[in-house]
Amino acid sequence: QMRQVFMNLVSNALQAIGKKGSVAVSTTRVERDGREYVKVEISDTGGGIPEEVLPNIFNPFFTTKSTGTGLGLSIAKRIVELHGGEIRVVNNPPVGATFVLYLPLGEEGENSNRSS
């Protein structure tokens, strides 16, 4: 399941940059509210996400693309949450956007004892 999340986010980032630009993935171990997490950031140098789109980006069937179902980010959010994590997106002025995921280390998520 987590593979599906990362494939979707990287695919979206690659579409955002087109033929020029870059996509970066970084991981950091962090502590939040007394718990250990891995923080995953997927950043691109594309055009960013319009501010009016941000509040709806994880809603089912919401899309700004001419193709696709608008389910990818909604499914990604659900999978991350089922694993006890959090996902959000921020713009990186002047270019690009970053999806930030916090995934608990250990056995916090509902499905943490299954391989994903």
Backbone as XML, in Angstrom:
<?xml version="1.0"?>
<chain id="A" units="angstrom">
  <residue number="1" name="GLN">
    <atom name="N" x="0.813" y="-1.202" z="0.000"/>
    <atom name="CA" x="0.000" y="0.000" z="0.000"/>
    <atom name="C" x="0.854" y="1.263" z="0.000"/>
  </residue>
  <residue number="2" name="MET">
    <atom name="N" x="1.889" y="1.288" z="0.838"/>
    <atom name="CA" x="2.728" y="2.489" z="0.881"/>
    <atom name="C" x="3.455" y="2.685" z="-0.445"/>
  </residue>
  <residue number="3" name="ARG">
    <atom name="N" x="3.782" y="1.608" z="-1.108"/>
    <atom name="CA" x="4.406" y="1.734" z="-2.431"/>
    <atom name="C" x="3.479" y="2.506" z="-3.376"/>
  </residue>
  <residue number="4" name="GLN">
    <atom name="N" x="2.181" y="2.222" z="-3.318"/>
    <atom name="CA" x="1.196" y="2.928" z="-4.144"/>
    <atom name="C" x="1.208" y="4.423" z="-3.829"/>
  </residue>
  <residue number="5" name="VAL">
    <atom name="N" x="1.310" y="4.774" z="-2.556"/>
    <atom name="CA" x="1.354" y="6.183" z="-2.148"/>
    <atom name="C" x="2.554" y="6.870" z="-2.784"/>
  </residue>
  <residue number="6" name="PHE">
    <atom name="N" x="3.738" y="6.269" z="-2.623"/>
    <atom name="CA" x="4.955" y="6.900" z="-3.135"/>
    <atom name="C" x="4.969" y="6.957" z="-4.657"/>
  </residue>
  <residue number="7" name="MET">
    <atom name="N" x="4.483" y="5.914" z="-5.303"/>
    <atom name="CA" x="4.426" y="5.925" z="-6.771"/>
    <atom name="C" x="3.499" y="7.038" z="-7.257"/>
  </residue>
  <residue number="8" name="ASN">
    <atom name="N" x="2.368" y="7.218" z="-6.603"/>
    <atom name="CA" x="1.427" y="8.272" z="-6.991"/>
    <atom name="C" x="2.047" y="9.652" z="-6.805"/>
  </residue>
  <residue number="9" name="LEU">
    <atom name="N" x="2.675" y="9.888" z="-5.665"/>
    <atom name="CA" x="3.248" y="11.205" z="-5.388"/>
    <atom name="C" x="4.410" y="11.528" z="-6.322"/>
  </residue>
  <residue number="10" name="VAL">
    <atom name="N" x="5.270" y="10.553" z="-6.577"/>
    <atom name="CA" x="6.397" y="10.790" z="-7.490"/>
    <atom name="C" x="5.889" y="10.978" z="-8.912"/>
  </residue>
  <residue number="11" name="SER">
    <atom name="N" x="4.909" y="10.192" z="-9.326"/>
    <atom name="CA" x="4.329" y="10.344" z="-10.663"/>
    <atom name="C" x="3.726" y="11.736" z="-10.843"/>
  </residue>
  <residue number="12" name="ASN">
    <atom name="N" x="2.980" y="12.206" z="-9.842"/>
    <atom name="CA" x="2.413" y="13.556" z="-9.906"/>
    <atom name="C" x="3.510" y="14.607" z="-9.998"/>
  </residue>
  <residue number="13" name="ALA">
    <atom name="N" x="4.576" y="14.435" z="-9.228"/>
    <atom name="CA" x="5.682" y="15.397" z="-9.250"/>
    <atom name="C" x="6.352" y="15.414" z="-10.621"/>
  </residue>
  <residue number="14" name="LEU">
    <atom name="N" x="6.545" y="14.245" z="-11.212"/>
    <atom name="CA" x="7.156" y="14.176" z="-12.547"/>
    <atom name="C" x="6.270" y="14.847" z="-13.588"/>
  </residue>
  <residue number="15" name="GLN">
    <atom name="N" x="4.959" y="14.669" z="-13.472"/>
    <atom name="CA" x="4.041" y="15.357" z="-14.386"/>
    <atom name="C" x="4.120" y="16.867" z="-14.194"/>
  </residue>
  <residue number="16" name="ALA">
    <atom name="N" x="4.306" y="17.310" z="-12.965"/>
    <atom name="CA" x="4.347" y="18.749" z="-12.674"/>
    <atom name="C" x="5.575" y="19.427" z="-13.274"/>
  </residue>
  <residue number="17" name="ILE">
    <atom name="N" x="6.691" y="18.699" z="-13.351"/>
    <atom name="CA" x="7.910" y="19.338" z="-13.863"/>
    <atom name="C" x="8.024" y="19.259" z="-15.375"/>
  </residue>
  <residue number="18" name="GLY">
    <atom name="N" x="7.256" y="18.377" z="-16.006"/>
    <atom name="CA" x="7.362" y="18.242" z="-17.456"/>
    <atom name="C" x="8.743" y="17.757" z="-17.857"/>
  </residue>
  <residue number="19" name="LYS">
    <atom name="N" x="9.301" y="18.346" z="-18.913"/>
    <atom name="CA" x="10.605" y="17.908" z="-19.408"/>
    <atom name="C" x="11.770" y="18.578" z="-18.689"/>
  </residue>
  <residue number="20" name="LYS">
    <atom name="N" x="11.480" y="19.636" z="-17.931"/>
    <atom name="CA" x="12.539" y="20.338" z="-17.202"/>
    <atom name="C" x="12.178" y="20.369" z="-15.734"/>
  </residue>
  <residue number="21" name="GLY">
    <atom name="N" x="13.173" y="20.486" z="-14.908"/>
    <atom name="CA" x="12.926" y="20.564" z="-13.479"/>
    <atom name="C" x="13.451" y="19.337" z="-12.776"/>
  </residue>
  <residue number="22" name="SER">
    <atom name="N" x="13.148" y="19.245" z="-11.499"/>
    <atom name="CA" x="13.649" y="18.121" z="-10.719"/>
    <atom name="C" x="12.634" y="17.711" z="-9.654"/>
  </residue>
  <residue number="23" name="VAL">
    <atom name="N" x="12.798" y="16.470" z="-9.220"/>
    <atom name="CA" x="12.011" y="15.910" z="-8.127"/>
    <atom name="C" x="13.015" y="15.409" z="-7.095"/>
  </residue>
  <residue number="24" name="ALA">
    <atom name="N" x="12.789" y="15.739" z="-5.844"/>
    <atom name="CA" x="13.677" y="15.293" z="-4.770"/>
    <atom name="C" x="12.857" y="14.574" z="-3.708"/>
  </residue>
  <residue number="25" name="VAL">
    <atom name="N" x="13.423" y="13.491" z="-3.187"/>
    <atom name="CA" x="12.796" y="12.742" z="-2.104"/>
    <atom name="C" x="13.788" y="12.716" z="-0.948"/>
  </residue>
  <residue number="26" name="SER">
    <atom name="N" x="13.324" y="13.100" z="0.235"/>
    <atom name="CA" x="14.202" y="13.058" z="1.405"/>
    <atom name="C" x="13.462" y="12.423" z="2.572"/>
  </residue>
  <residue number="27" name="THR">
    <atom name="N" x="14.232" y="11.813" z="3.449"/>
    <atom name="CA" x="13.663" y="11.219" z="4.659"/>
    <atom name="C" x="14.454" y="11.702" z="5.869"/>
  </residue>
  <residue number="28" name="THR">
    <atom name="N" x="13.745" y="11.907" z="6.953"/>
    <atom name="CA" x="14.351" y="12.350" z="8.205"/>
    <atom name="C" x="13.617" y="11.672" z="9.348"/>
  </residue>
  <residue number="29" name="ARG">
    <atom name="N" x="14.353" y="11.278" z="10.354"/>
    <atom name="CA" x="13.725" y="10.736" z="11.561"/>
    <atom name="C" x="13.420" y="11.915" z="12.479"/>
  </residue>
  <residue number="30" name="VAL">
    <atom name="N" x="12.161" y="12.019" z="12.927"/>
    <atom name="CA" x="11.747" y="13.148" z="13.763"/>
    <atom name="C" x="10.918" y="12.652" z="14.946"/>
  </residue>
  <residue number="31" name="GLU">
    <atom name="N" x="10.820" y="13.506" z="15.960"/>
    <atom name="CA" x="9.948" y="13.216" z="17.098"/>
    <atom name="C" x="8.843" y="14.258" z="17.128"/>
  </residue>
  <residue number="32" name="ARG">
    <atom name="N" x="7.614" y="13.794" z="17.274"/>
    <atom name="CA" x="6.442" y="14.671" z="17.376"/>
    <atom name="C" x="5.566" y="14.129" z="18.490"/>
  </residue>
  <residue number="33" name="ASP">
    <atom name="N" x="5.196" y="14.988" z="19.393"/>
    <atom name="CA" x="4.309" y="14.594" z="20.499"/>
    <atom name="C" x="4.816" y="13.348" z="21.222"/>
  </residue>
  <residue number="34" name="GLY">
    <atom name="N" x="6.121" y="13.268" z="21.403"/>
    <atom name="CA" x="6.706" y="12.153" z="22.135"/>
    <atom name="C" x="6.792" y="10.850" z="21.365"/>
  </residue>
  <residue number="35" name="ARG">
    <atom name="N" x="6.494" y="10.878" z="20.071"/>
    <atom name="CA" x="6.553" y="9.658" z="19.249"/>
    <atom name="C" x="7.554" y="9.842" z="18.118"/>
  </residue>
  <residue number="36" name="GLU">
    <atom name="N" x="8.149" y="8.741" z="17.696"/>
    <atom name="CA" x="9.124" y="8.754" z="16.605"/>
    <atom name="C" x="8.420" y="8.547" z="15.266"/>
  </residue>
  <residue number="37" name="TYR">
    <atom name="N" x="8.806" y="9.355" z="14.294"/>
    <atom name="CA" x="8.251" y="9.275" z="12.942"/>
    <atom name="C" x="9.379" y="9.328" z="11.924"/>
  </residue>
  <residue number="38" name="VAL">
    <atom name="N" x="9.105" y="8.815" z="10.749"/>
    <atom name="CA" x="9.940" y="9.126" z="9.602"/>
    <atom name="C" x="9.174" y="10.188" z="8.815"/>
  </residue>
  <residue number="39" name="LYS">
    <atom name="N" x="9.865" y="11.273" z="8.521"/>
    <atom name="CA" x="9.287" y="12.367" z="7.733"/>
    <atom name="C" x="9.803" y="12.197" z="6.310"/>
  </residue>
  <residue number="40" name="VAL">
    <atom name="N" x="8.882" y="12.055" z="5.366"/>
    <atom name="CA" x="9.230" y="11.895" z="3.959"/>
    <atom name="C" x="8.757" y="13.141" z="3.224"/>
  </residue>
  <residue number="41" name="GLU">
    <atom name="N" x="9.665" y="13.764" z="2.482"/>
    <atom name="CA" x="9.313" y="14.941" z="1.692"/>
    <atom name="C" x="9.558" y="14.636" z="0.223"/>
  </residue>
  <residue number="42" name="ILE">
    <atom name="N" x="8.544" y="14.867" z="-0.595"/>
    <atom name="CA" x="8.644" y="14.703" z="-2.044"/>
    <atom name="C" x="8.401" y="16.077" z="-2.640"/>
  </residue>
  <residue number="43" name="SER">
    <atom name="N" x="9.477" y="16.671" z="-3.163"/>
    <atom name="CA" x="9.430" y="18.049" z="-3.664"/>
    <atom name="C" x="9.664" y="18.080" z="-5.158"/>
  </residue>
  <residue number="44" name="ASP">
    <atom name="N" x="9.019" y="19.032" z="-5.824"/>
    <atom name="CA" x="9.260" y="19.225" z="-7.254"/>
    <atom name="C" x="9.467" y="20.704" z="-7.539"/>
  </residue>
  <residue number="45" name="THR">
    <atom name="N" x="10.017" y="20.975" z="-8.713"/>
    <atom name="CA" x="10.249" y="22.358" z="-9.144"/>
    <atom name="C" x="9.275" y="22.746" z="-10.246"/>
  </residue>
  <residue number="46" name="GLY">
    <atom name="N" x="8.091" y="22.163" z="-10.214"/>
    <atom name="CA" x="7.054" y="22.486" z="-11.198"/>
    <atom name="C" x="6.411" y="23.828" z="-10.900"/>
  </residue>
  <residue number="47" name="GLY">
    <atom name="N" x="5.206" y="23.999" z="-11.374"/>
    <atom name="CA" x="4.507" y="25.271" z="-11.249"/>
    <atom name="C" x="3.841" y="25.511" z="-9.913"/>
  </residue>
  <residue number="48" name="GLY">
    <atom name="N" x="3.913" y="24.565" z="-9.000"/>
    <atom name="CA" x="3.222" y="24.709" z="-7.726"/>
    <atom name="C" x="1.746" y="24.377" z="-7.874"/>
  </residue>
  <residue number="49" name="ILE">
    <atom name="N" x="1.024" y="24.513" z="-6.795"/>
    <atom name="CA" x="-0.402" y="24.192" z="-6.769"/>
    <atom name="C" x="-1.156" y="25.487" z="-6.488"/>
  </residue>
  <residue number="50" name="PRO">
    <atom name="N" x="-2.117" y="25.840" z="-7.341"/>
    <atom name="CA" x="-2.861" y="27.080" z="-7.097"/>
    <atom name="C" x="-3.467" y="27.093" z="-5.692"/>
  </residue>
  <residue number="51" name="GLU">
    <atom name="N" x="-3.380" y="28.240" z="-5.036"/>
    <atom name="CA" x="-3.869" y="28.367" z="-3.652"/>
    <atom name="C" x="-5.326" y="27.937" z="-3.513"/>
  </residue>
  <residue number="52" name="GLU">
    <atom name="N" x="-6.152" y="28.212" z="-4.527"/>
    <atom name="CA" x="-7.570" y="27.846" z="-4.430"/>
    <atom name="C" x="-7.791" y="26.338" z="-4.531"/>
  </residue>
  <residue number="53" name="VAL">
    <atom name="N" x="-6.795" y="25.614" z="-5.004"/>
    <atom name="CA" x="-6.883" y="24.159" z="-5.148"/>
    <atom name="C" x="-6.485" y="23.453" z="-3.850"/>
  </residue>
  <residue number="54" name="LEU">
    <atom name="N" x="-5.567" y="24.032" z="-3.100"/>
    <atom name="CA" x="-5.003" y="23.371" z="-1.919"/>
    <atom name="C" x="-6.044" y="22.810" z="-0.949"/>
  </residue>
  <residue number="55" name="PRO">
    <atom name="N" x="-7.117" y="23.532" z="-0.604"/>
    <atom name="CA" x="-8.071" y="22.976" z="0.368"/>
    <atom name="C" x="-8.784" y="21.709" z="-0.119"/>
  </residue>
  <residue number="56" name="ASN">
    <atom name="N" x="-8.829" y="21.493" z="-1.430"/>
    <atom name="CA" x="-9.574" y="20.352" z="-1.989"/>
    <atom name="C" x="-8.690" y="19.218" z="-2.488"/>
  </residue>
  <residue number="57" name="ILE">
    <atom name="N" x="-7.392" y="19.377" z="-2.398"/>
    <atom name="CA" x="-6.480" y="18.477" z="-3.105"/>
    <atom name="C" x="-6.612" y="17.009" z="-2.687"/>
  </residue>
  <residue number="58" name="PHE">
    <atom name="N" x="-7.014" y="16.746" z="-1.448"/>
    <atom name="CA" x="-7.155" y="15.360" z="-0.989"/>
    <atom name="C" x="-8.597" y="14.863" z="-1.054"/>
  </residue>
  <residue number="59" name="ASN">
    <atom name="N" x="-9.511" y="15.660" z="-1.616"/>
    <atom name="CA" x="-10.912" y="15.244" z="-1.731"/>
    <atom name="C" x="-11.083" y="14.231" z="-2.864"/>
  </residue>
  <residue number="60" name="PRO">
    <atom name="N" x="-11.904" y="13.190" z="-2.648"/>
    <atom name="CA" x="-12.155" y="12.216" z="-3.717"/>
    <atom name="C" x="-12.759" y="12.889" z="-4.948"/>
  </residue>
  <residue number="61" name="PHE">
    <atom name="N" x="-12.318" y="12.459" z="-6.104"/>
    <atom name="CA" x="-12.806" y="12.903" z="-7.419"/>
    <atom name="C" x="-12.425" y="14.339" z="-7.758"/>
  </residue>
  <residue number="62" name="PHE">
    <atom name="N" x="-11.588" y="14.977" z="-6.943"/>
    <atom name="CA" x="-11.134" y="16.329" z="-7.268"/>
    <atom name="C" x="-9.893" y="16.230" z="-8.147"/>
  </residue>
  <residue number="63" name="THR">
    <atom name="N" x="-9.935" y="16.892" z="-9.296"/>
    <atom name="CA" x="-8.777" y="16.904" z="-10.186"/>
    <atom name="C" x="-8.728" y="18.207" z="-10.956"/>
  </residue>
  <residue number="64" name="THR">
    <atom name="N" x="-7.524" y="18.591" z="-11.318"/>
    <atom name="CA" x="-7.332" y="19.743" z="-12.201"/>
    <atom name="C" x="-6.804" y="19.272" z="-13.550"/>
  </residue>
  <residue number="65" name="LYS">
    <atom name="N" x="-6.669" y="17.949" z="-13.697"/>
    <atom name="CA" x="-6.128" y="17.375" z="-14.930"/>
    <atom name="C" x="-7.265" y="17.002" z="-15.879"/>
  </residue>
  <residue number="66" name="SER">
    <atom name="N" x="-6.938" y="16.976" z="-17.167"/>
    <atom name="CA" x="-7.954" y="16.598" z="-18.155"/>
    <atom name="C" x="-8.193" y="15.090" z="-18.165"/>
  </residue>
  <residue number="67" name="THR">
    <atom name="N" x="-7.235" y="14.330" z="-17.643"/>
    <atom name="CA" x="-7.405" y="12.880" z="-17.547"/>
    <atom name="C" x="-7.241" y="12.475" z="-16.092"/>
  </residue>
  <residue number="68" name="GLY">
    <atom name="N" x="-7.701" y="11.302" z="-15.762"/>
    <atom name="CA" x="-7.578" y="10.814" z="-14.395"/>
    <atom name="C" x="-8.902" y="10.903" z="-13.663"/>
  </residue>
  <residue number="69" name="THR">
    <atom name="N" x="-8.943" y="10.214" z="-12.525"/>
    <atom name="CA" x="-10.193" y="10.116" z="-11.768"/>
    <atom name="C" x="-10.266" y="11.083" z="-10.595"/>
  </residue>
  <residue number="70" name="GLY">
    <atom name="N" x="-9.139" y="11.650" z="-10.206"/>
    <atom name="CA" x="-9.133" y="12.491" z="-9.016"/>
    <atom name="C" x="-9.150" y="11.688" z="-7.733"/>
  </residue>
  <residue number="71" name="LEU">
    <atom name="N" x="-8.756" y="10.423" z="-7.817"/>
    <atom name="CA" x="-8.759" y="9.571" z="-6.627"/>
    <atom name="C" x="-7.371" y="9.339" z="-6.039"/>
  </residue>
  <residue number="72" name="GLY">
    <atom name="N" x="-6.327" y="9.591" z="-6.805"/>
    <atom name="CA" x="-4.969" y="9.251" z="-6.372"/>
    <atom name="C" x="-4.575" y="9.837" z="-5.030"/>
  </residue>
  <residue number="73" name="LEU">
    <atom name="N" x="-4.738" y="11.141" z="-4.859"/>
    <atom name="CA" x="-4.324" y="11.771" z="-3.606"/>
    <atom name="C" x="-5.262" y="11.435" z="-2.458"/>
  </residue>
  <residue number="74" name="SER">
    <atom name="N" x="-6.537" y="11.251" z="-2.762"/>
    <atom name="CA" x="-7.481" y="10.859" z="-1.724"/>
    <atom name="C" x="-7.155" y="9.457" z="-1.203"/>
  </residue>
  <residue number="75" name="ILE">
    <atom name="N" x="-6.815" y="8.546" z="-2.104"/>
    <atom name="CA" x="-6.425" y="7.187" z="-1.702"/>
    <atom name="C" x="-5.106" y="7.228" z="-0.938"/>
  </residue>
  <residue number="76" name="ALA">
    <atom name="N" x="-4.161" y="8.031" z="-1.412"/>
    <atom name="CA" x="-2.870" y="8.161" z="-0.727"/>
    <atom name="C" x="-3.078" y="8.628" z="0.714"/>
  </residue>
  <residue number="77" name="LYS">
    <atom name="N" x="-3.926" y="9.614" z="0.897"/>
    <atom name="CA" x="-4.201" y="10.138" z="2.241"/>
    <atom name="C" x="-4.803" y="9.053" z="3.124"/>
  </residue>
  <residue number="78" name="ARG">
    <atom name="N" x="-5.736" y="8.309" z="2.580"/>
    <atom name="CA" x="-6.387" y="7.240" z="3.353"/>
    <atom name="C" x="-5.373" y="6.168" z="3.769"/>
  </residue>
  <residue number="79" name="ILE">
    <atom name="N" x="-4.507" y="5.774" z="2.853"/>
    <atom name="CA" x="-3.496" y="4.754" z="3.164"/>
    <atom name="C" x="-2.552" y="5.252" z="4.254"/>
  </residue>
  <residue number="80" name="VAL">
    <atom name="N" x="-2.079" y="6.483" z="4.111"/>
    <atom name="CA" x="-1.170" y="7.051" z="5.112"/>
    <atom name="C" x="-1.850" y="7.084" z="6.477"/>
  </residue>
  <residue number="81" name="GLU">
    <atom name="N" x="-3.098" y="7.505" z="6.516"/>
    <atom name="CA" x="-3.823" y="7.573" z="7.786"/>
    <atom name="C" x="-4.066" y="6.185" z="8.377"/>
  </residue>
  <residue number="82" name="LEU">
    <atom name="N" x="-4.323" y="5.186" z="7.529"/>
    <atom name="CA" x="-4.493" y="3.814" z="8.023"/>
    <atom name="C" x="-3.224" y="3.287" z="8.676"/>
  </residue>
  <residue number="83" name="HIS">
    <atom name="N" x="-2.086" y="3.831" z="8.268"/>
    <atom name="CA" x="-0.807" y="3.447" z="8.862"/>
    <atom name="C" x="-0.439" y="4.352" z="10.039"/>
  </residue>
  <residue number="84" name="GLY">
    <atom name="N" x="-1.386" y="5.169" z="10.493"/>
    <atom name="CA" x="-1.145" y="6.027" z="11.646"/>
    <atom name="C" x="-0.376" y="7.290" z="11.324"/>
  </residue>
  <residue number="85" name="GLY">
    <atom name="N" x="-0.321" y="7.653" z="10.038"/>
    <atom name="CA" x="0.465" y="8.805" z="9.621"/>
    <atom name="C" x="-0.364" y="10.002" z="9.223"/>
  </residue>
  <residue number="86" name="GLU">
    <atom name="N" x="0.341" y="10.975" z="8.667"/>
    <atom name="CA" x="-0.265" y="12.237" z="8.237"/>
    <atom name="C" x="0.386" y="12.643" z="6.920"/>
  </residue>
  <residue number="87" name="ILE">
    <atom name="N" x="-0.391" y="13.269" z="6.042"/>
    <atom name="CA" x="0.128" y="13.787" z="4.781"/>
    <atom name="C" x="-0.412" y="15.198" z="4.585"/>
  </residue>
  <residue number="88" name="ARG">
    <atom name="N" x="0.448" y="16.065" z="4.084"/>
    <atom name="CA" x="0.016" y="17.424" z="3.752"/>
    <atom name="C" x="0.859" y="17.933" z="2.594"/>
  </residue>
  <residue number="89" name="VAL">
    <atom name="N" x="0.440" y="19.054" z="2.041"/>
    <atom name="CA" x="1.153" y="19.635" z="0.901"/>
    <atom name="C" x="1.359" y="21.117" z="1.155"/>
  </residue>
  <residue number="90" name="VAL">
    <atom name="N" x="2.522" y="21.607" z="0.730"/>
    <atom name="CA" x="2.828" y="23.036" z="0.828"/>
    <atom name="C" x="3.471" y="23.485" z="-0.474"/>
  </residue>
  <residue number="91" name="ASN">
    <atom name="N" x="3.185" y="24.716" z="-0.862"/>
    <atom name="CA" x="3.860" y="25.302" z="-2.016"/>
    <atom name="C" x="5.227" y="25.804" z="-1.584"/>
  </residue>
  <residue number="92" name="ASN">
    <atom name="N" x="6.157" y="25.816" z="-2.542"/>
    <atom name="CA" x="7.517" y="26.292" z="-2.300"/>
    <atom name="C" x="7.801" y="27.482" z="-3.196"/>
  </residue>
  <residue number="93" name="PRO">
    <atom name="N" x="7.317" y="28.662" z="-2.840"/>
    <atom name="CA" x="7.582" y="29.807" z="-3.708"/>
    <atom name="C" x="9.093" y="29.995" z="-3.889"/>
  </residue>
  <residue number="94" name="PRO">
    <atom name="N" x="9.581" y="30.318" z="-5.063"/>
    <atom name="CA" x="8.801" y="30.748" z="-6.219"/>
    <atom name="C" x="8.334" y="29.600" z="-7.115"/>
  </residue>
  <residue number="95" name="VAL">
    <atom name="N" x="8.836" y="28.372" z="-6.910"/>
    <atom name="CA" x="8.414" y="27.267" z="-7.782"/>
    <atom name="C" x="8.166" y="26.005" z="-6.967"/>
  </residue>
  <residue number="96" name="GLY">
    <atom name="N" x="7.276" y="25.171" z="-7.475"/>
    <atom name="CA" x="7.123" y="23.828" z="-6.964"/>
    <atom name="C" x="6.253" y="23.668" z="-5.736"/>
  </residue>
  <residue number="97" name="ALA">
    <atom name="N" x="6.159" y="22.413" z="-5.329"/>
    <atom name="CA" x="5.369" y="22.027" z="-4.163"/>
    <atom name="C" x="6.064" y="20.867" z="-3.472"/>
  </residue>
  <residue number="98" name="THR">
    <atom name="N" x="5.727" y="20.665" z="-2.212"/>
    <atom name="CA" x="6.273" y="19.553" z="-1.440"/>
    <atom name="C" x="5.140" y="18.835" z="-0.730"/>
  </residue>
  <residue number="99" name="PHE">
    <atom name="N" x="5.090" y="17.525" z="-0.909"/>
    <atom name="CA" x="4.202" y="16.679" z="-0.125"/>
    <atom name="C" x="5.020" y="16.168" z="1.048"/>
  </residue>
  <residue number="100" name="VAL">
    <atom name="N" x="4.478" y="16.340" z="2.252"/>
    <atom name="CA" x="5.164" y="15.948" z="3.478"/>
    <atom name="C" x="4.348" y="14.847" z="4.144"/>
  </residue>
  <residue number="101" name="LEU">
    <atom name="N" x="5.003" y="13.723" z="4.410"/>
    <atom name="CA" x="4.352" y="12.598" z="5.078"/>
    <atom name="C" x="5.057" y="12.349" z="6.398"/>
  </residue>
  <residue number="102" name="TYR">
    <atom name="N" x="4.287" y="12.077" z="7.430"/>
    <atom name="CA" x="4.818" y="11.632" z="8.712"/>
    <atom name="C" x="4.284" y="10.224" z="8.929"/>
  </residue>
  <residue number="103" name="LEU">
    <atom name="N" x="5.191" y="9.269" z="9.028"/>
    <atom name="CA" x="4.804" y="7.874" z="9.226"/>
    <atom name="C" x="5.410" y="7.386" z="10.535"/>
  </residue>
  <residue number="104" name="PRO">
    <atom name="N" x="4.591" y="6.825" z="11.422"/>
    <atom name="CA" x="5.110" y="6.416" z="12.725"/>
    <atom name="C" x="6.091" y="5.254" z="12.603"/>
  </residue>
  <residue number="105" name="LEU">
    <atom name="N" x="7.131" y="5.330" z="13.407"/>
    <atom name="CA" x="8.053" y="4.207" z="13.536"/>
    <atom name="C" x="7.531" y="3.343" z="14.667"/>
  </residue>
  <residue number="106" name="GLY">
    <atom name="N" x="7.600" y="2.056" z="14.518"/>
    <atom name="CA" x="7.071" y="1.181" z="15.549"/>
    <atom name="C" x="5.705" y="0.670" z="15.166"/>
  </residue>
  <residue number="107" name="GLU">
    <atom name="N" x="4.859" y="0.449" z="16.156"/>
    <atom name="CA" x="3.588" y="-0.230" z="15.933"/>
    <atom name="C" x="2.396" y="0.663" z="16.209"/>
  </residue>
  <residue number="108" name="GLU">
    <atom name="N" x="2.412" y="1.883" z="15.698"/>
    <atom name="CA" x="1.325" y="2.820" z="15.972"/>
    <atom name="C" x="0.139" y="2.664" z="15.034"/>
  </residue>
  <residue number="109" name="GLY">
    <atom name="N" x="0.391" y="2.350" z="13.749"/>
    <atom name="CA" x="-0.689" y="2.313" z="12.768"/>
    <atom name="C" x="-1.485" y="1.032" z="12.826"/>
  </residue>
  <residue number="110" name="GLU">
    <atom name="N" x="-2.701" y="1.079" z="12.309"/>
    <atom name="CA" x="-3.578" y="-0.090" z="12.282"/>
    <atom name="C" x="-2.938" y="-1.254" z="11.543"/>
  </residue>
  <residue number="111" name="ASN">
    <atom name="N" x="-2.179" y="-0.953" z="10.492"/>
    <atom name="CA" x="-1.625" y="-2.002" z="9.639"/>
    <atom name="C" x="-0.119" y="-2.124" z="9.789"/>
  </residue>
  <residue number="112" name="SER">
    <atom name="N" x="0.451" y="-1.643" z="10.889"/>
    <atom name="CA" x="1.896" y="-1.593" z="11.006"/>
    <atom name="C" x="2.539" y="-2.966" z="11.118"/>
  </residue>
  <residue number="113" name="ASN">
    <atom name="N" x="1.798" y="-4.006" z="11.491"/>
    <atom name="CA" x="2.401" y="-5.320" z="11.596"/>
    <atom name="C" x="2.253" y="-6.132" z="10.314"/>
  </residue>
  <residue number="114" name="ARG">
    <atom name="N" x="1.772" y="-5.495" z="9.250"/>
    <atom name="CA" x="1.716" y="-6.124" z="7.926"/>
    <atom name="C" x="2.727" y="-5.454" z="7.043"/>
  </residue>
  <residue number="115" name="SER">
    <atom name="N" x="3.376" y="-6.201" z="6.167"/>
    <atom name="CA" x="4.253" y="-5.519" z="5.232"/>
    <atom name="C" x="3.450" y="-4.848" z="4.157"/>
  </residue>
  <residue number="116" name="SER">
    <atom name="N" x="3.959" y="-3.702" z="3.740"/>
    <atom name="CA" x="3.244" y="-2.924" z="2.727"/>
    <atom name="C" x="4.133" y="-2.670" z="1.557"/>
  </residue>
</chain>
